[in-house]
Amino acid sequence: MYSTTGLAEWAAVLDVHFNAAPNEGDEGLALRGFYVNRKEGTLKRPLIYVNTAHHPLAVSSTFLHEVGHHMSSEILGGDEHTPVHFFIDGDYASHLEQPAELAADVMVSIAGYPEPIARKIFATAWEWGLVARAKDLTEAALSEVRRHLKKVYGFDLTEQIPAAQMLHYLSGMIHFAKLRWALLAEYDI
Ligand SMILES: [Zn+2]
């Protein structure tokens, strides 16, 4: 988890414009951040914006997600049809259908659960090809996820997050955990 200053330093290393500012209120909070690639025309460098009205762990996750867009845009190319990627809070279902969004989420997932931790948390036996049919994290795995987030990031969903946002944050926790689980099961990473 990085402070805003730490994220700014990281953005400077990546040579992207960085904008971090709070966007409050229900509608404001809905926007977690966005990435604008340099092909937009007006920018010499890509731009990452993160909404700092969110919990610091969410802000760092948003940043990583946008860095994921940056990596795919700069390294893989092919991003010219979508110059701006908005990250809407809790809108993870749509990410599953958009390869660019899913790739960006992979960045968050792997950063949040390094391999040894992923192997410990997602120890449930999986067989190849189960991913498409996997619906739920087990209760035990979800408890481990909560314990991990508390221990490493000091993050506690029920104690720190306002009720109105809790469902979105829970969606995010489940989404990134399941994605990490899928990466482990399918690619052994
Ligand atoms: Zn995105």
PDB file of N, CA, C and O in Angstrom, residues 82-134:
ATOM      1  N   THR A  82      -9.777   2.639 -27.404  1.00  0.00           N
ATOM      2  CA  THR A  82     -10.275   3.010 -26.079  1.00  0.00           C
ATOM      3  C   THR A  82      -9.252   3.914 -25.410  1.00  0.00           C
ATOM      4  O   THR A  82      -8.456   3.472 -24.586  1.00  0.00           O
ATOM      5  N   PRO A  83      -9.260   5.198 -25.783  1.00  0.00           N
ATOM      6  CA  PRO A  83      -8.235   6.089 -25.226  1.00  0.00           C
ATOM      7  C   PRO A  83      -8.391   6.347 -23.735  1.00  0.00           C
ATOM      8  O   PRO A  83      -7.418   6.631 -23.051  1.00  0.00           O
ATOM      9  N   VAL A  84      -9.626   6.263 -23.228  1.00  0.00           N
ATOM     10  CA  VAL A  84      -9.851   6.520 -21.805  1.00  0.00           C
ATOM     11  C   VAL A  84     -10.508   5.297 -21.165  1.00  0.00           C
ATOM     12  O   VAL A  84     -11.507   4.782 -21.666  1.00  0.00           O
ATOM     13  N   HIS A  85      -9.916   4.821 -20.073  1.00  0.00           N
ATOM     14  CA  HIS A  85     -10.494   3.707 -19.315  1.00  0.00           C
ATOM     15  C   HIS A  85     -10.958   4.228 -17.964  1.00  0.00           C
ATOM     16  O   HIS A  85     -10.140   4.658 -17.162  1.00  0.00           O
ATOM     17  N   PHE A  86     -12.264   4.198 -17.739  1.00  0.00           N
ATOM     18  CA  PHE A  86     -12.793   4.604 -16.434  1.00  0.00           C
ATOM     19  C   PHE A  86     -12.930   3.373 -15.539  1.00  0.00           C
ATOM     20  O   PHE A  86     -13.381   2.327 -15.991  1.00  0.00           O
ATOM     21  N   PHE A  87     -12.551   3.536 -14.282  1.00  0.00           N
ATOM     22  CA  PHE A  87     -12.707   2.463 -13.296  1.00  0.00           C
ATOM     23  C   PHE A  87     -13.861   2.884 -12.387  1.00  0.00           C
ATOM     24  O   PHE A  87     -13.741   3.809 -11.593  1.00  0.00           O
ATOM     25  N   ILE A  88     -15.004   2.217 -12.570  1.00  0.00           N
ATOM     26  CA  ILE A  88     -16.197   2.535 -11.780  1.00  0.00           C
ATOM     27  C   ILE A  88     -16.273   1.564 -10.602  1.00  0.00           C
ATOM     28  O   ILE A  88     -16.182   0.346 -10.779  1.00  0.00           O
ATOM     29  N   ASP A  89     -16.459   2.116  -9.404  1.00  0.00           N
ATOM     30  CA  ASP A  89     -16.442   1.301  -8.194  1.00  0.00           C
ATOM     31  C   ASP A  89     -17.498   0.197  -8.228  1.00  0.00           C
ATOM     32  O   ASP A  89     -18.666   0.445  -8.521  1.00  0.00           O
ATOM     33  N   GLY A  90     -17.076  -0.991  -7.938  1.00  0.00           N
ATOM     34  CA  GLY A  90     -17.998  -2.123  -7.836  1.00  0.00           C
ATOM     35  C   GLY A  90     -18.413  -2.720  -9.171  1.00  0.00           C
ATOM     36  O   GLY A  90     -19.137  -3.709  -9.207  1.00  0.00           O
ATOM     37  N   ASP A  91     -17.950  -2.145 -10.282  1.00  0.00           N
ATOM     38  CA  ASP A  91     -18.395  -2.615 -11.596  1.00  0.00           C
ATOM     39  C   ASP A  91     -17.480  -3.735 -12.108  1.00  0.00           C
ATOM     40  O   ASP A  91     -16.956  -3.658 -13.215  1.00  0.00           O
ATOM     41  N   TYR A  92     -17.299  -4.765 -11.305  1.00  0.00           N
ATOM     42  CA  TYR A  92     -16.329  -5.795 -11.673  1.00  0.00           C
ATOM     43  C   TYR A  92     -16.883  -6.793 -12.683  1.00  0.00           C
ATOM     44  O   TYR A  92     -16.129  -7.394 -13.429  1.00  0.00           O
ATOM     45  N   ALA A  93     -18.217  -6.945 -12.693  1.00  0.00           N
ATOM     46  CA  ALA A  93     -18.792  -7.906 -13.628  1.00  0.00           C
ATOM     47  C   ALA A  93     -18.441  -7.536 -15.067  1.00  0.00           C
ATOM     48  O   ALA A  93     -18.110  -8.399 -15.884  1.00  0.00           O
ATOM     49  N   SER A  94     -18.461  -6.223 -15.362  1.00  0.00           N
ATOM     50  CA  SER A  94     -18.166  -5.815 -16.740  1.00  0.00           C
ATOM     51  C   SER A  94     -16.692  -6.061 -17.083  1.00  0.00           C
ATOM     52  O   SER A  94     -16.343  -6.262 -18.250  1.00  0.00           O
ATOM     53  N   HIS A  95     -15.827  -6.049 -16.068  1.00  0.00           N
ATOM     54  CA  HIS A  95     -14.401  -6.299 -16.333  1.00  0.00           C
ATOM     55  C   HIS A  95     -14.173  -7.701 -16.896  1.00  0.00           C
ATOM     56  O   HIS A  95     -13.225  -7.936 -17.640  1.00  0.00           O
ATOM     57  N   LEU A  96     -15.058  -8.620 -16.478  1.00  0.00           N
ATOM     58  CA  LEU A  96     -14.880 -10.007 -16.909  1.00  0.00           C
ATOM     59  C   LEU A  96     -15.079 -10.155 -18.414  1.00  0.00           C
ATOM     60  O   LEU A  96     -14.601 -11.100 -19.025  1.00  0.00           O
ATOM     61  N   GLU A  97     -15.796  -9.200 -18.996  1.00  0.00           N
ATOM     62  CA  GLU A  97     -16.079  -9.301 -20.429  1.00  0.00           C
ATOM     63  C   GLU A  97     -15.178  -8.404 -21.266  1.00  0.00           C
ATOM     64  O   GLU A  97     -15.310  -8.348 -22.478  1.00  0.00           O
ATOM     65  N   GLN A  98     -14.296  -7.662 -20.593  1.00  0.00           N
ATOM     66  CA  GLN A  98     -13.404  -6.765 -21.328  1.00  0.00           C
ATOM     67  C   GLN A  98     -11.949  -7.142 -21.047  1.00  0.00           C
ATOM     68  O   GLN A  98     -11.452  -6.889 -19.960  1.00  0.00           O
ATOM     69  N   PRO A  99     -11.288  -7.739 -22.035  1.00  0.00           N
ATOM     70  CA  PRO A  99      -9.922  -8.229 -21.813  1.00  0.00           C
ATOM     71  C   PRO A  99      -8.980  -7.154 -21.240  1.00  0.00           C
ATOM     72  O   PRO A  99      -8.167  -7.458 -20.367  1.00  0.00           O
ATOM     73  N   ALA A 100      -9.112  -5.899 -21.685  1.00  0.00           N
ATOM     74  CA  ALA A 100      -8.209  -4.847 -21.193  1.00  0.00           C
ATOM     75  C   ALA A 100      -8.428  -4.609 -19.698  1.00  0.00           C
ATOM     76  O   ALA A 100      -7.474  -4.398 -18.943  1.00  0.00           O
ATOM     77  N   GLU A 101      -9.696  -4.654 -19.272  1.00  0.00           N
ATOM     78  CA  GLU A 101      -9.999  -4.438 -17.856  1.00  0.00           C
ATOM     79  C   GLU A 101      -9.536  -5.624 -17.013  1.00  0.00           C
ATOM     80  O   GLU A 101      -9.016  -5.460 -15.913  1.00  0.00           O
ATOM     81  N   LEU A 102      -9.733  -6.800 -17.561  1.00  0.00           N
ATOM     82  CA  LEU A 102      -9.328  -8.003 -16.833  1.00  0.00           C
ATOM     83  C   LEU A 102      -7.805  -8.031 -16.679  1.00  0.00           C
ATOM     84  O   LEU A 102      -7.284  -8.362 -15.603  1.00  0.00           O
ATOM     85  N   ALA A 103      -7.111  -7.651 -17.738  1.00  0.00           N
ATOM     86  CA  ALA A 103      -5.640  -7.617 -17.674  1.00  0.00           C
ATOM     87  C   ALA A 103      -5.183  -6.622 -16.612  1.00  0.00           C
ATOM     88  O   ALA A 103      -4.251  -6.883 -15.849  1.00  0.00           O
ATOM     89  N   ALA A 104      -5.869  -5.483 -16.540  1.00  0.00           N
ATOM     90  CA  ALA A 104      -5.512  -4.469 -15.541  1.00  0.00           C
ATOM     91  C   ALA A 104      -5.782  -5.000 -14.132  1.00  0.00           C
ATOM     92  O   ALA A 104      -5.008  -4.758 -13.199  1.00  0.00           O
ATOM     93  N   ASP A 105      -6.852  -5.762 -13.990  1.00  0.00           N
ATOM     94  CA  ASP A 105      -7.174  -6.335 -12.675  1.00  0.00           C
ATOM     95  C   ASP A 105      -6.184  -7.413 -12.254  1.00  0.00           C
ATOM     96  O   ASP A 105      -5.955  -7.624 -11.057  1.00  0.00           O
ATOM     97  N   VAL A 106      -5.599  -8.093 -13.242  1.00  0.00           N
ATOM     98  CA  VAL A 106      -4.591  -9.120 -12.931  1.00  0.00           C
ATOM     99  C   VAL A 106      -3.430  -8.483 -12.169  1.00  0.00           C
ATOM    100  O   VAL A 106      -2.898  -9.058 -11.219  1.00  0.00           O
ATOM    101  N   MET A 107      -3.082  -7.264 -12.566  1.00  0.00           N
ATOM    102  CA  MET A 107      -2.000  -6.532 -11.895  1.00  0.00           C
ATOM    103  C   MET A 107      -2.319  -6.357 -10.406  1.00  0.00           C
ATOM    104  O   MET A 107      -1.478  -6.590  -9.540  1.00  0.00           O
ATOM    105  N   VAL A 108      -3.550  -5.963 -10.123  1.00  0.00           N
ATOM    106  CA  VAL A 108      -3.977  -5.738  -8.731  1.00  0.00           C
ATOM    107  C   VAL A 108      -3.954  -7.057  -7.955  1.00  0.00           C
ATOM    108  O   VAL A 108      -3.470  -7.139  -6.826  1.00  0.00           O
ATOM    109  N   SER A 109      -4.474  -8.077  -8.596  1.00  0.00           N
ATOM    110  CA  SER A 109      -4.614  -9.379  -7.958  1.00  0.00           C
ATOM    111  C   SER A 109      -3.269  -9.970  -7.559  1.00  0.00           C
ATOM    112  O   SER A 109      -3.098 -10.484  -6.448  1.00  0.00           O
ATOM    113  N   ILE A 110      -2.321  -9.906  -8.470  1.00  0.00           N
ATOM    114  CA  ILE A 110      -1.012 -10.502  -8.201  1.00  0.00           C
ATOM    115  C   ILE A 110      -0.252  -9.679  -7.167  1.00  0.00           C
ATOM    116  O   ILE A 110       0.417 -10.229  -6.289  1.00  0.00           O
ATOM    117  N   ALA A 111      -0.412  -8.358  -7.229  1.00  0.00           N
ATOM    118  CA  ALA A 111       0.257  -7.509  -6.238  1.00  0.00           C
ATOM    119  C   ALA A 111      -0.311  -7.759  -4.841  1.00  0.00           C
ATOM    120  O   ALA A 111       0.425  -7.797  -3.856  1.00  0.00           O
ATOM    121  N   GLY A 112      -1.607  -7.971  -4.763  1.00  0.00           N
ATOM    122  CA  GLY A 112      -2.251  -8.151  -3.463  1.00  0.00           C
ATOM    123  C   GLY A 112      -2.000  -9.518  -2.849  1.00  0.00           C
ATOM    124  O   GLY A 112      -2.041  -9.664  -1.628  1.00  0.00           O
ATOM    125  N   TYR A 113      -1.761 -10.498  -3.715  1.00  0.00           N
ATOM    126  CA  TYR A 113      -1.564 -11.861  -3.215  1.00  0.00           C
ATOM    127  C   TYR A 113      -0.327 -12.473  -3.873  1.00  0.00           C
ATOM    128  O   TYR A 113      -0.446 -13.193  -4.869  1.00  0.00           O
ATOM    129  N   PRO A 114       0.851 -12.179  -3.320  1.00  0.00           N
ATOM    130  CA  PRO A 114       2.060 -12.812  -3.864  1.00  0.00           C
ATOM    131  C   PRO A 114       1.924 -14.340  -3.816  1.00  0.00           C
ATOM    132  O   PRO A 114       1.151 -14.866  -3.006  1.00  0.00           O
ATOM    133  N   GLU A 115       2.666 -15.019  -4.663  1.00  0.00           N
ATOM    134  CA  GLU A 115       2.461 -16.458  -4.858  1.00  0.00           C
ATOM    135  C   GLU A 115       2.400 -17.295  -3.571  1.00  0.00           C
ATOM    136  O   GLU A 115       1.467 -18.087  -3.408  1.00  0.00           O
ATOM    137  N   PRO A 116       3.366 -17.147  -2.633  1.00  0.00           N
ATOM    138  CA  PRO A 116       3.289 -18.017  -1.440  1.00  0.00           C
ATOM    139  C   PRO A 116       1.999 -17.804  -0.659  1.00  0.00           C
ATOM    140  O   PRO A 116       1.413 -18.766  -0.127  1.00  0.00           O
ATOM    141  N   ILE A 117       1.537 -16.558  -0.603  1.00  0.00           N
ATOM    142  CA  ILE A 117       0.296 -16.261   0.119  1.00  0.00           C
ATOM    143  C   ILE A 117      -0.902 -16.820  -0.639  1.00  0.00           C
ATOM    144  O   ILE A 117      -1.815 -17.402  -0.055  1.00  0.00           O
ATOM    145  N   ALA A 118      -0.888 -16.661  -1.953  1.00  0.00           N
ATOM    146  CA  ALA A 118      -1.989 -17.193  -2.770  1.00  0.00           C
ATOM    147  C   ALA A 118      -2.091 -18.700  -2.582  1.00  0.00           C
ATOM    148  O   ALA A 118      -3.190 -19.252  -2.434  1.00  0.00           O
ATOM    149  N   ARG A 119      -0.948 -19.377  -2.562  1.00  0.00           N
ATOM    150  CA  ARG A 119      -0.970 -20.847  -2.402  1.00  0.00           C
ATOM    151  C   ARG A 119      -1.537 -21.238  -1.050  1.00  0.00           C
ATOM    152  O   ARG A 119      -2.187 -22.270  -0.921  1.00  0.00           O
ATOM    153  N   LYS A 120      -1.275 -20.413  -0.035  1.00  0.00           N
ATOM    154  CA  LYS A 120      -1.760 -20.725   1.312  1.00  0.00           C
ATOM    155  C   LYS A 120      -3.278 -20.488   1.403  1.00  0.00           C
ATOM    156  O   LYS A 120      -4.015 -21.315   1.916  1.00  0.00           O
ATOM    157  N   ILE A 121      -3.713 -19.334   0.879  1.00  0.00           N
ATOM    158  CA  ILE A 121      -5.133 -18.989   1.003  1.00  0.00           C
ATOM    159  C   ILE A 121      -6.022 -19.870   0.132  1.00  0.00           C
ATOM    160  O   ILE A 121      -7.060 -20.344   0.571  1.00  0.00           O
ATOM    161  N   PHE A 122      -5.576 -20.069  -1.098  1.00  0.00           N
ATOM    162  CA  PHE A 122      -6.430 -20.791  -2.056  1.00  0.00           C
ATOM    163  C   PHE A 122      -5.988 -22.247  -2.165  1.00  0.00           C
ATOM    164  O   PHE A 122      -5.730 -22.757  -3.250  1.00  0.00           O
ATOM    165  N   ALA A 123      -5.905 -22.875  -1.004  1.00  0.00           N
ATOM    166  CA  ALA A 123      -5.376 -24.238  -0.958  1.00  0.00           C
ATOM    167  C   ALA A 123      -6.403 -25.278  -1.384  1.00  0.00           C
ATOM    168  O   ALA A 123      -6.070 -26.425  -1.593  1.00  0.00           O
ATOM    169  N   THR A 124      -7.664 -24.857  -1.503  1.00  0.00           N
ATOM    170  CA  THR A 124      -8.698 -25.807  -1.885  1.00  0.00           C
ATOM    171  C   THR A 124      -8.333 -26.493  -3.206  1.00  0.00           C
ATOM    172  O   THR A 124      -7.869 -25.835  -4.137  1.00  0.00           O
ATOM    173  N   ALA A 125      -8.540 -27.769  -3.247  1.00  0.00           N
ATOM    174  CA  ALA A 125      -8.166 -28.512  -4.456  1.00  0.00           C
ATOM    175  C   ALA A 125      -8.966 -28.025  -5.668  1.00  0.00           C
ATOM    176  O   ALA A 125     -10.181 -27.948  -5.628  1.00  0.00           O
ATOM    177  N   TRP A 126      -8.249 -27.693  -6.696  1.00  0.00           N
ATOM    178  CA  TRP A 126      -8.882 -27.285  -7.952  1.00  0.00           C
ATOM    179  C   TRP A 126      -8.395 -28.189  -9.044  1.00  0.00           C
ATOM    180  O   TRP A 126      -7.275 -28.655  -9.025  1.00  0.00           O
ATOM    181  N   GLU A 127      -9.243 -28.392  -9.989  1.00  0.00           N
ATOM    182  CA  GLU A 127      -8.803 -29.168 -11.133  1.00  0.00           C
ATOM    183  C   GLU A 127      -8.836 -28.270 -12.352  1.00  0.00           C
ATOM    184  O   GLU A 127      -9.545 -27.287 -12.395  1.00  0.00           O
ATOM    185  N   TRP A 128      -8.044 -28.629 -13.335  1.00  0.00           N
ATOM    186  CA  TRP A 128      -7.999 -27.828 -14.552  1.00  0.00           C
ATOM    187  C   TRP A 128      -9.401 -27.693 -15.138  1.00  0.00           C
ATOM    188  O   TRP A 128     -10.162 -28.632 -15.149  1.00  0.00           O
ATOM    189  N   GLY A 129      -9.695 -26.506 -15.602  1.00  0.00           N
ATOM    190  CA  GLY A 129     -10.972 -26.311 -16.286  1.00  0.00           C
ATOM    191  C   GLY A 129     -12.117 -25.966 -15.362  1.00  0.00           C
ATOM    192  O   GLY A 129     -13.233 -25.772 -15.805  1.00  0.00           O
ATOM    193  N   LEU A 130     -11.836 -25.875 -14.078  1.00  0.00           N
ATOM    194  CA  LEU A 130     -12.924 -25.572 -13.149  1.00  0.00           C
ATOM    195  C   LEU A 130     -13.282 -24.094 -13.096  1.00  0.00           C
ATOM    196  O   LEU A 130     -14.342 -23.740 -12.605  1.00  0.00           O
ATOM    197  N   VAL A 131     -12.375 -23.256 -13.597  1.00  0.00           N
ATOM    198  CA  VAL A 131     -12.548 -21.816 -13.410  1.00  0.00           C
ATOM    199  C   VAL A 131     -13.901 -21.317 -13.908  1.00  0.00           C
ATOM    200  O   VAL A 131     -14.593 -20.581 -13.226  1.00  0.00           O
ATOM    201  N   ALA A 132     -14.265 -21.752 -15.086  1.00  0.00           N
ATOM    202  CA  ALA A 132     -15.505 -21.249 -15.681  1.00  0.00           C
ATOM    203  C   ALA A 132     -16.721 -21.608 -14.832  1.00  0.00           C
ATOM    204  O   ALA A 132     -17.724 -20.917 -14.864  1.00  0.00           O
ATOM    205  N   ARG A 133     -16.614 -22.679 -14.069  1.00  0.00           N
ATOM    206  CA  ARG A 133     -17.759 -23.107 -13.291  1.00  0.00           C
ATOM    207  C   ARG A 133     -17.674 -22.664 -11.828  1.00  0.00           C
ATOM    208  O   ARG A 133     -18.597 -22.875 -11.059  1.00  0.00           O
ATOM    209  N   ALA A 134     -16.559 -22.073 -11.467  1.00  0.00           N
ATOM    210  CA  ALA A 134     -16.390 -21.676 -10.065  1.00  0.00           C
ATOM    211  C   ALA A 134     -17.300 -20.505  -9.751  1.00  0.00           C
ATOM    212  O   ALA A 134     -17.266 -19.490 -10.408  1.00  0.00           O
TER     213      ALA A 134
END
